Amino acid sequence: MDKQDMNEGQSVFNLSYLKQPKGLWSWLVTLDHKRIALLYLSALIVFFFLGGVFALLMRLELAHVGKQMIDPDTYNILFTLHGVIMIFLFIVPGIPAVLGNFCLPLMLGAKDVAFPRLNLFSYYIYVAGAIMAIIGLSNPADTGWTFYAPYSVRTSTGVIMMTAAAFVLGFSSILTGLNFIVTIHRMRAPGLTWFRLPVFVWGIYATSVIQVLATPVVGMSLVLLIVERMFGLGIFDPKLGGDPVLFQHLFWFYSHPVVYIMVLPAFGIVGEVIPVFSRKPLFGYKMVVFSSVGIAAIGFFVWAHHMFVAGISDPSAKIFSIVTFAVAVPTAIKVFNWVSTMYRGSISLTTPMLYAMAFVFLFLIAGTTGVYLATLAVDVFYHDTYFVVAHFHYTIQGGAVIGLIMGLHYWFPKISGKHYNTIVANIAWALIMIGFNLTFLPQFVLGMEGMPRRYYDYPAEFQNLHTISTVGAFINGVGYMMALINLFVTFVWGKRFAEANPYEAIGLEWRAPSPPPTENFDQQPIVNHGPYDYGRVALH
Amino acid sequence: MFRFLPEQASNHAAKVDWLNNLITDISVACIVAICGAMLYFAFRYRKQGNSDQETPHIEGSNFLEIVWTAFPTLVCVYVAYYGVVYFADMREVPNEELEVMAEGQKWKWDFKYSNGKKTTGELVVPVGKPIKVLMTSTDVLHSFFIPAMRVKADVIPERYTYVYFEPLKTGDYHIFCTEYCGTEHSGMRARLKVVSEAEFNRWLEDDSDLLRLSRLKPADIGAELYVKSGCNACHSLDGSRLVGPSFLKLYNSAREFADGSKIDKADENYIKESVINPNAKVVKGFSPNLMPSFDGQLNADQIGAIIEFIKTLDGSSKAIVSGGTTSSNVDRAKLSPKERGELLYKEKICISCHSLDGSKVIGPSFKGLWERSGKLVGGGSYKADADYIKRSILEPQAEVVEGYPPAMPSYQGQLSDDEIGDIIEFIKSVK
């Protein structure tokens, strides 16, 4: 980059949303979707770190058979906090709140989301829920993030504060979803028809629908649980005439679709990254879109596959097994289309592209191991073993978290106006891949050997695999730290200013300066081509 | 490749494992093929130099979309079908099943057989017979998992659930709790013992423990419970101060409590209250909230037995608790070998299985035993000389007299050679 470009970058930078208006207060009351995205991001990283530390403490305890350093009650609290924080405070808001907020209006060619004030309000509801959760840490629950009754009704630990926090966080999620749905319907640039929408926007759309429809149900069930604890009404506790299986139905009616809230936007990011770095249209664009919508729709009718051995009737177990298989098909279709996009491309192995390829590998493992769990007779064996633990970490960490990290790298020049250090980023990628697989591949084997989950201690025959898993977890942790610190250091002290469209991508967000000014575009963009018309649309 | 499931020990295992391994093989093939294609594309079509090569504008292919929609759909239908069918097999219990009741409680498994026999932490079943374990919970959710049998079901309070399996080989297998249930969740394990049908029937009919208890005095049962229920960890018998007050001279003594109240006599009702509701009256100088309630863990008979035991601790003789009964601390050196043997006969509870009057209890009567001969289980014969009796005490299962169950525990390490000699002298005297 020569000096003139540098100066140009500097002047764009000073007009950006990051610099104008100035002052802490202007950030705290900002209505700018991009600033709100960064507010979310800073909170999420704190909780990602906290949840990660809890996970590493657990892995340390499990490294060797017998007691290492903490007692069983503390261990039970650790896995509860790890789950509650990672799910409700980190990965459910995750991609939609950060990358959805930042990119959605830009990708639609809009100035902001449909309801900017509501957007800020959603953020402060999230902050309120987060503060409640932090207060809850003084008397943490030991129920697991699933809060199963009647254990959660009877334990002496602080279930009420934790569930109340999750309840409040749900409102943030609902309002964000509502905001995005309206934004996508009403704020598209001229010419941006539904089938010209980038697949990331489709992913956010499908996710938002789930957020709006499913979140109220978990809110209700958590309130019922609180009422049960406070007044002993007899809804879930069989001693009082309640039904513990009912709680599981209500809980999973939300908490299964919620995994699609986590991964559908990540699917979308893969669908952005692969075409850009292959210089090819996304293969089978419409099938990829339909499969996202299909997953979101079918995802509402599979919840009881978490309950095959929970005491539900045999016919319902059979039906839920079959419906669950129906989700596998659209997921497979996506993978085939992503890989086919690379065929005869001109492929640059940039950091986001490396993450996208890692995502395909990890999600293949996540998806195929999901088939074991959908298969009724086989799930009887695997239910509540380490196989399940490994499976959902492949979907949620290998899917949603890798998706978030991939998206942060991909849009980083747009967000910060700067270029991160690629070598450091790629080393971090390698550490994450090695660490992650080393942590969770052995857990599949543990599950196959019959090791139950949520165990503080275990028979000695399981020890070697546990030790390997612990080593992997620490490598994984170092990888994430390295990736995030690299981005943070660049964000604050980086000097290499990014051009508006460093990847020569077609998406509308790349037409805005990097970083964009508060109102995003100088003039209203007009769209006259599909989202990935590489090889056909002249960019210059 | 990737075969890690535990040994196939039930009728379900081969089917489940076949399906599992089928999924593994298809999955591995798909992952290798797709990732292989991805890596090949990444290499073959890598960007050359600094500028992009021209790429074709390919939007998709209806043919390929149909292929890769149909292929996973067919695989899914096939796998789902067998998953449902094999699951149905797991739920369909044949008529001639053996039913065992199981109860999950934080943090142990209790099993009850149709003849009333009860075990804790150990499920004994015969090989080759269909077993139905009918389960419920007394507190929170648990889940009953036997990896080797490939069965699992949640255990729910106020409801019954079941697992069914047919063990194919004898052996000793893990039983785990797989539904999180609190502090000792990972310690809530039991053993499954699959034994031959003959051995199972012998084991099932062996009620020596029940019979033995029925022949003991309440105070002696109380003495056993004092050890078994762990009272001895906090309550001494010799007046020394542990975590809780000593049992010595407790009965009918005056008590002063932490809240300033008093009673003149620690009677049966006071002791019972202290067992059921330990914090109601805490003796001055001791801490509350340390003793757990034994409500539901000890029944009325057992509490009564403990009270009777406490009554015997009046200081008139030093109590000895060993494996069960107590006896007064007499100066044994002054006794003859025969008398010492008689004392041991009572202390070591030989008394509950071996009569002195020729009646058949669980083991052979001691009356006329000396130098008697007869047949052994499994062929062979015995002559009750000193060597035989000693072997019978140390390795009771080795030579079992025909017509009796192999029920006696070994006294290896519990009796010295001198003591065994004393017992032999005593047996000689019972004519």
PDB file of C-alpha atoms in Angstrom, chain B residues 336-347 356 422-423 426 429:
ATOM      1  CA  SER B 336     -10.262 -73.465  79.466  1.00  0.00           C
ATOM      2  CA  PRO B 337      -9.835 -73.806  75.659  1.00  0.00           C
ATOM      3  CA  LYS B 338     -13.316 -75.290  75.462  1.00  0.00           C
ATOM      4  CA  GLU B 339     -14.838 -72.327  77.304  1.00  0.00           C
ATOM      5  CA  ARG B 340     -12.968 -69.858  75.127  1.00  0.00           C
ATOM      6  CA  GLY B 341     -14.270 -71.758  72.088  1.00  0.00           C
ATOM      7  CA  GLU B 342     -17.803 -71.480  73.376  1.00  0.00           C
ATOM      8  CA  LEU B 343     -17.395 -67.727  73.799  1.00  0.00           C
ATOM      9  CA  LEU B 344     -16.089 -67.427  70.241  1.00  0.00           C
ATOM     10  CA  TYR B 345     -19.001 -69.555  69.014  1.00  0.00           C
ATOM     11  CA  LYS B 346     -21.296 -66.787  70.257  1.00  0.00           C
ATOM     12  CA  GLU B 347     -19.116 -63.788  69.457  1.00  0.00           C
ATOM     13  CA  LEU B 356     -25.809 -77.322  69.229  1.00  0.00           C
ATOM     14  CA  ASP B 422     -10.328 -73.259  70.937  1.00  0.00           C
ATOM     15  CA  ILE B 423     -13.327 -73.639  68.656  1.00  0.00           C
ATOM     16  CA  PHE B 426     -15.520 -76.638  71.903  1.00  0.00           C
ATOM     17  CA  SER B 429     -17.271 -81.187  73.607  1.00  0.00           C
TER      18      SER B 429
END
